[in-house]
Amino acid sequence: MIRIGVDIGGSHVGVGIVKNGVLIDFTERDLTKQDKINIKKTLVDTIIELINYILDDSRLNISDIDLIGIAAPGTIKNNIIVKSPNLGIINFDIISELQKTINLPMQIRNDSKCAAIAEKYYGSLKNADDCVFLCLGTGIGAAVFMGGKLLEPKRYAGFEIGHIVIEKDGKPCNCGKNGCFETYASIRALKRNIAEALEIENDFSGKYLSEILSDFNNEKISKVIDEYLDYLKIGLCNVIDVFEPEVISLGGSFAYYENNPIFKKLLDRLKEPNSTYNQESSPEIRVAEFKNGAGIIGATVTIK
């Protein structure tokens, strides 16, 4: 079974060939500020172009593909992107637009849910029945499994853990509220605060960010990291107290920090006294095995 997965991020579009749950080829393109002016047309054109490229690169024909799965940020309902604040999209039937050019079955799901499905079926959550996936990147997305099954509300995808309020009258969020978890504990928030502390442009690479996070001798950086971990701990402990998971998997860009000192510092914070209600049975904290490829893999999974 060969399928195509599409991952729409806040700043990129990725397309991959997935065979039996394994990502065998991948390509991506960054989205510029100019691209976002007419974001709907940009997404359709870019996805079609990348699909054609990767089919050619993999020496496959469109007839070899069973299905195209799309992972998109925001609220998804009835295969429509109802709203995606980080992309500035409202009510976009992207599947209908794509099927004008590509005549294949398609499905779309929230990107964090897709990444969670990949980790649950094949990766870091495979052996856990009650577990939570948090995608820390441009925002914070989430998915929850209970008894091995993905929890899916009837009305919307739900579990917008990134938009629980952790700071009364806090910083404004793209969703319209103030003080949201993702406004303080997303990787975008961390980059923004580091850039402000160091008085540099907020356009540095993930590799450079990882290097910065290893420098605890810099007082300015250390202060930013401590504050970031304070907020991340608050959100995680709320999640633990509500869902009592066996395992929490951290995905998105944060998944690349498993061997960075910031991950150990987070684990130490979570062990502090009275962090959670039932601290004697705290969950195991893992990082996503599939890193940023999780969304593409999970987008191709059909849940019956």
Short mmCIF file of C-alpha atoms in Angstrom, two decimals:
data_model
loop_
_atom_site.label_atom_id
_atom_site.label_comp_id
_atom_site.label_asym_id
_atom_site.label_seq_id
_atom_site.Cartn_x
_atom_site.Cartn_y
_atom_site.Cartn_z
CA MET A 1 0.00 0.00 0.00
CA ILE A 2 1.58 3.26 -1.16
CA ARG A 3 0.15 6.59 -0.04
CA ILE A 4 1.15 10.25 -0.13
CA GLY A 5 1.24 12.30 3.06
CA VAL A 6 1.10 16.08 3.05
CA ASP A 7 2.14 18.13 6.08
CA ILE A 8 1.05 21.77 6.11
CA GLY A 9 3.01 23.69 8.72
CA GLY A 10 2.98 27.29 9.84
CA SER A 11 6.05 27.99 7.72
CA HIS A 12 6.43 25.05 5.30
CA VAL A 13 4.74 22.36 3.22
CA GLY A 14 6.14 18.82 3.26
CA VAL A 15 5.15 15.90 1.05
CA GLY A 16 6.20 12.29 1.51
CA ILE A 17 5.70 8.83 0.06
CA VAL A 18 4.56 6.38 2.75
CA LYS A 19 4.62 2.63 2.23
CA ASN A 20 3.11 0.46 4.96
CA GLY A 21 3.77 3.09 7.61
CA VAL A 22 7.33 3.86 6.49
CA LEU A 23 8.35 7.21 5.02
CA ILE A 24 10.39 6.27 1.96
CA ASP A 25 10.78 9.66 0.24
CA PHE A 26 10.29 13.26 1.33
CA THR A 27 10.48 16.79 -0.01
CA GLU A 28 9.45 20.15 1.41
CA ARG A 29 9.32 23.86 0.72
CA ASP A 30 9.39 26.82 3.09
CA LEU A 31 6.61 29.38 2.91
CA THR A 32 7.69 33.00 2.65
CA LYS A 33 5.77 36.07 3.81
CA GLN A 34 4.89 36.69 0.16
CA ASP A 35 3.49 33.16 -0.14
CA LYS A 36 1.14 33.80 2.76
CA ILE A 37 -0.52 36.80 1.09
CA ASN A 38 -2.68 34.42 -0.99
CA ILE A 39 -2.19 31.40 1.23
CA LYS A 40 -5.01 29.22 -0.13
CA LYS A 41 -3.75 29.38 -3.72
CA THR A 42 -0.16 28.99 -2.52
CA LEU A 43 -0.99 25.81 -0.62
CA VAL A 44 -2.85 24.18 -3.51
CA ASP A 45 -0.18 25.08 -6.08
CA THR A 46 2.68 24.04 -3.80
CA ILE A 47 1.12 20.71 -2.83
CA ILE A 48 0.45 19.79 -6.46
CA GLU A 49 3.97 20.79 -7.49
CA LEU A 50 5.59 18.81 -4.65
CA ILE A 51 3.44 15.74 -5.34
CA ASN A 52 4.46 15.77 -9.00
CA TYR A 53 8.09 16.19 -8.01
CA ILE A 54 8.14 13.37 -5.47
CA LEU A 55 6.31 10.97 -7.78
CA ASP A 56 8.93 11.61 -10.42
CA ASP A 57 11.75 11.33 -7.87
CA SER A 58 10.35 8.00 -6.61
CA ARG A 59 9.68 6.75 -10.15
CA LEU A 60 6.00 6.30 -9.37
CA ASN A 61 2.83 7.16 -11.25
CA ILE A 62 -0.25 8.73 -9.72
CA SER A 63 -2.04 5.44 -10.42
CA ASP A 64 0.33 3.73 -7.95
CA ILE A 65 -1.09 5.83 -5.09
CA ASP A 66 -4.05 4.61 -3.01
CA LEU A 67 -4.79 7.80 -1.09
CA ILE A 68 -3.50 11.25 -0.22
CA GLY A 69 -3.63 12.22 3.45
CA ILE A 70 -3.25 15.81 4.60
CA ALA A 71 -2.12 17.05 8.01
CA ALA A 72 -3.16 20.66 8.58
CA PRO A 73 -2.99 22.99 11.60
CA GLY A 74 -6.18 24.23 13.18
CA THR A 75 -9.75 23.01 13.41
CA ILE A 76 -10.78 20.38 10.85
CA LYS A 77 -14.39 19.31 10.36
CA ASN A 78 -16.02 17.37 7.51
CA ASN A 79 -12.71 17.45 5.59
CA ILE A 80 -12.64 21.27 5.69
CA ILE A 81 -10.14 23.55 7.43
CA VAL A 82 -12.66 25.47 9.55
CA LYS A 83 -10.04 27.79 11.00
CA SER A 84 -6.28 27.89 11.20
CA PRO A 85 -5.14 31.04 13.05
CA ASN A 86 -1.43 30.43 12.45
CA LEU A 87 -2.07 30.32 8.68
CA GLY A 88 -4.82 32.94 8.60
CA ILE A 89 -7.31 30.51 7.00
CA ILE A 90 -11.08 30.35 7.52
CA ASN A 91 -13.37 27.71 5.94
CA PHE A 92 -11.13 26.27 3.24
CA ASP A 93 -12.17 23.12 1.35
CA ILE A 94 -8.64 22.28 0.27
CA ILE A 95 -9.55 18.73 -0.78
CA SER A 96 -12.08 19.93 -3.37
CA GLU A 97 -9.48 22.31 -4.77
CA LEU A 98 -6.81 19.62 -5.00
CA GLN A 99 -9.17 17.09 -6.58
CA LYS A 100 -9.75 19.45 -9.48
CA THR A 101 -6.24 18.44 -10.56
CA ILE A 102 -5.58 15.13 -8.77
CA ASN A 103 -8.29 12.48 -9.03
CA LEU A 104 -7.53 10.43 -5.91
CA PRO A 105 -9.28 9.73 -2.59
CA MET A 106 -8.13 12.23 0.03
CA GLN A 107 -8.51 12.74 3.76
CA ILE A 108 -7.53 15.57 6.07
CA ARG A 109 -6.99 15.70 9.81
CA ASN A 110 -5.47 18.10 12.32
CA ASP A 111 -1.67 17.92 12.06
CA SER A 112 -1.10 17.12 15.71
CA LYS A 113 -3.66 14.32 15.55
CA CYS A 114 -1.84 12.93 12.51
CA ALA A 115 1.52 13.01 14.27
CA ALA A 116 -0.05 11.39 17.32
CA ILE A 117 -1.53 8.58 15.22
CA ALA A 118 1.90 7.84 13.72
CA GLU A 119 3.46 7.71 17.17
CA LYS A 120 0.62 5.55 18.52
CA TYR A 121 0.61 3.05 15.66
CA TYR A 122 4.35 2.83 15.04
CA GLY A 123 6.41 4.92 17.47
CA SER A 124 6.84 6.30 20.98
CA LEU A 125 3.26 5.60 22.13
CA LYS A 126 2.93 2.14 20.59
CA ASN A 127 2.87 0.24 23.88
CA ALA A 128 0.75 2.69 25.91
CA ASP A 129 -3.04 2.51 26.24
CA ASP A 130 -3.62 5.84 28.00
CA CYS A 131 -1.32 8.46 26.53
CA VAL A 132 -1.04 12.05 25.33
CA PHE A 133 0.84 13.50 22.39
CA LEU A 134 1.90 17.15 22.44
CA CYS A 135 3.33 18.79 19.34
CA LEU A 136 5.56 21.72 20.37
CA GLY A 137 6.35 23.84 17.33
CA THR A 138 4.80 26.98 15.87
CA GLY A 139 1.96 26.35 18.31
CA ILE A 140 1.05 23.48 20.61
CA GLY A 141 -1.22 20.78 19.25
CA ALA A 142 -2.41 17.70 21.07
CA ALA A 143 -4.11 14.33 20.91
CA VAL A 144 -5.31 11.99 23.64
CA PHE A 145 -5.68 8.21 23.60
CA MET A 146 -7.69 6.31 26.19
CA GLY A 147 -7.83 2.53 26.18
CA GLY A 148 -5.74 2.61 23.02
CA LYS A 149 -8.32 4.68 21.09
CA LEU A 150 -8.01 8.25 19.85
CA LEU A 151 -10.54 10.44 21.63
CA GLU A 152 -12.57 12.30 19.01
CA PRO A 153 -15.40 14.66 20.03
CA LYS A 154 -18.49 14.84 17.78
CA ARG A 155 -18.36 18.58 17.09
CA TYR A 156 -14.71 19.44 16.45
CA ALA A 157 -11.32 17.73 16.65
CA GLY A 158 -10.94 19.12 20.17
CA PHE A 159 -8.17 18.77 22.73
CA GLU A 160 -6.82 22.24 21.97
CA ILE A 161 -4.43 21.99 24.88
CA GLY A 162 -2.30 24.74 23.34
CA HIS A 163 -5.18 27.11 24.05
CA ILE A 164 -5.77 26.39 27.70
CA VAL A 165 -5.10 29.63 29.58
CA ILE A 166 -2.12 29.48 31.92
CA GLU A 167 -1.65 33.22 32.48
CA LYS A 168 -4.62 35.43 33.39
CA ASP A 169 -4.62 38.59 31.23
CA GLY A 170 -1.49 37.24 29.55
CA LYS A 171 0.02 37.78 26.12
CA PRO A 172 -2.38 37.79 23.15
CA CYS A 173 -2.64 34.55 21.16
CA ASN A 174 -3.40 34.18 17.46
CA CYS A 175 -6.65 32.48 18.46
CA GLY A 176 -7.97 35.72 19.93
CA LYS A 177 -7.62 34.83 23.61
CA ASN A 178 -4.93 35.95 26.02
CA GLY A 179 -2.51 33.86 28.06
CA CYS A 180 -2.71 30.61 26.07
CA PHE A 181 -0.29 27.77 26.80
CA GLU A 182 1.22 27.91 23.30
CA THR A 183 1.87 31.65 23.62
CA TYR A 184 4.36 30.82 26.37
CA ALA A 185 5.55 27.25 25.75
CA SER A 186 5.67 26.71 21.99
CA ILE A 187 9.05 26.59 20.26
CA ARG A 188 8.08 29.79 18.45
CA ALA A 189 7.64 31.51 21.81
CA LEU A 190 11.02 30.20 22.99
CA LYS A 191 12.75 31.48 19.84
CA ARG A 192 11.05 34.85 20.17
CA ASN A 193 12.13 35.27 23.78
CA ILE A 194 15.70 34.20 23.06
CA ALA A 195 15.92 36.62 20.13
CA GLU A 196 14.68 39.45 22.35
CA ALA A 197 17.13 38.57 25.14
CA LEU A 198 20.10 38.42 22.76
CA GLU A 199 18.85 41.36 20.66
CA ILE A 200 19.09 39.39 17.42
CA GLU A 201 16.69 38.68 14.54
CA ASN A 202 14.19 35.90 15.14
CA ASP A 203 15.11 33.95 12.01
CA PHE A 204 17.83 31.59 13.23
CA SER A 205 17.86 27.88 12.45
CA GLY A 206 16.77 25.01 14.66
CA LYS A 207 20.39 23.87 14.85
CA TYR A 208 21.46 27.26 16.18
CA LEU A 209 18.60 27.21 18.69
CA SER A 210 19.80 23.83 19.97
CA GLU A 211 23.28 25.27 20.47
CA ILE A 212 21.86 28.24 22.35
CA LEU A 213 19.83 25.97 24.63
CA SER A 214 23.03 24.20 25.68
CA ASP A 215 24.62 27.42 26.94
CA PHE A 216 23.44 27.70 30.54
CA ASN A 217 26.43 29.91 31.40
CA ASN A 218 24.83 32.82 29.58
CA GLU A 219 22.72 34.56 32.22
CA LYS A 220 20.25 36.00 29.70
CA ILE A 221 19.69 32.63 28.01
CA SER A 222 19.45 30.80 31.32
CA LYS A 223 16.72 33.19 32.48
CA VAL A 224 14.72 32.70 29.28
CA ILE A 225 15.02 28.90 29.51
CA ASP A 226 13.98 28.85 33.18
CA GLU A 227 10.88 30.93 32.43
CA TYR A 228 10.04 28.77 29.42
CA LEU A 229 10.33 25.58 31.47
CA ASP A 230 8.14 27.10 34.19
CA TYR A 231 5.31 27.57 31.68
CA LEU A 232 5.89 24.24 29.96
CA LYS A 233 5.73 22.50 33.35
CA ILE A 234 2.43 24.22 34.22
CA GLY A 235 0.82 23.03 31.00
CA LEU A 236 2.19 19.49 31.26
CA CYS A 237 1.11 19.12 34.88
CA ASN A 238 -2.41 20.27 33.98
CA VAL A 239 -2.48 17.63 31.24
CA ILE A 240 -1.24 14.96 33.65
CA ASP A 241 -3.83 15.82 36.30
CA VAL A 242 -6.71 15.76 33.80
CA PHE A 243 -5.84 12.63 31.77
CA GLU A 244 -3.53 10.60 34.05
CA PRO A 245 -1.60 9.22 31.06
CA GLU A 246 0.91 6.41 31.24
CA VAL A 247 3.10 8.21 28.69
CA ILE A 248 3.37 11.71 27.25
CA SER A 249 5.21 12.05 23.95
CA LEU A 250 6.62 15.44 22.96
CA GLY A 251 6.78 16.01 19.22
CA GLY A 252 7.31 18.86 16.81
CA SER A 253 10.61 20.69 17.00
CA PHE A 254 10.97 19.77 20.68
CA ALA A 255 11.51 16.14 19.66
CA TYR A 256 15.01 17.09 18.48
CA TYR A 257 16.08 18.11 22.02
CA GLU A 258 16.15 14.65 23.59
CA ASN A 259 19.91 14.89 24.07
CA ASN A 260 19.88 18.60 24.89
CA PRO A 261 20.20 19.75 28.52
CA ILE A 262 16.78 21.43 28.31
CA PHE A 263 15.06 18.03 28.19
CA LYS A 264 16.74 16.82 31.40
CA LYS A 265 15.91 20.11 33.08
CA LEU A 266 12.26 19.63 32.12
CA LEU A 267 12.22 16.10 33.57
CA ASP A 268 13.77 17.43 36.79
CA ARG A 269 11.11 20.15 37.01
CA LEU A 270 8.32 17.60 36.69
CA LYS A 271 9.77 15.64 39.63
CA GLU A 272 9.59 18.62 41.98
CA PRO A 273 7.30 18.08 45.02
CA ASN A 274 3.57 18.69 44.52
CA SER A 275 3.90 19.17 40.77
CA THR A 276 0.92 16.87 40.09
CA TYR A 277 -1.94 15.49 42.17
CA ASN A 278 -0.84 11.86 41.93
CA GLN A 279 2.88 12.41 41.69
CA GLU A 280 3.67 8.92 42.95
CA SER A 281 2.51 7.59 39.57
CA SER A 282 3.86 10.23 37.21
CA PRO A 283 3.86 9.34 33.50
CA GLU A 284 6.93 8.62 31.45
CA ILE A 285 7.94 11.57 29.27
CA ARG A 286 9.28 10.62 25.85
CA VAL A 287 10.10 12.40 22.61
CA ALA A 288 8.48 11.50 19.31
CA GLU A 289 10.38 8.86 17.34
CA PHE A 290 9.40 10.18 13.94
CA LYS A 291 10.28 13.82 14.67
CA ASN A 292 8.81 16.11 12.00
CA GLY A 293 7.97 13.12 9.77
CA ALA A 294 5.21 11.98 12.14
CA GLY A 295 2.53 14.20 10.61
CA ILE A 296 3.10 12.87 7.11
CA ILE A 297 3.02 9.24 8.24
CA GLY A 298 -0.06 9.70 10.41
CA ALA A 299 -1.92 11.59 7.69
CA THR A 300 -1.96 8.44 5.57
CA VAL A 301 -3.47 6.21 8.27
CA THR A 302 -7.17 5.44 7.94
CA ILE A 303 -8.83 4.87 11.30
CA LYS A 304 -11.91 2.65 11.08
#
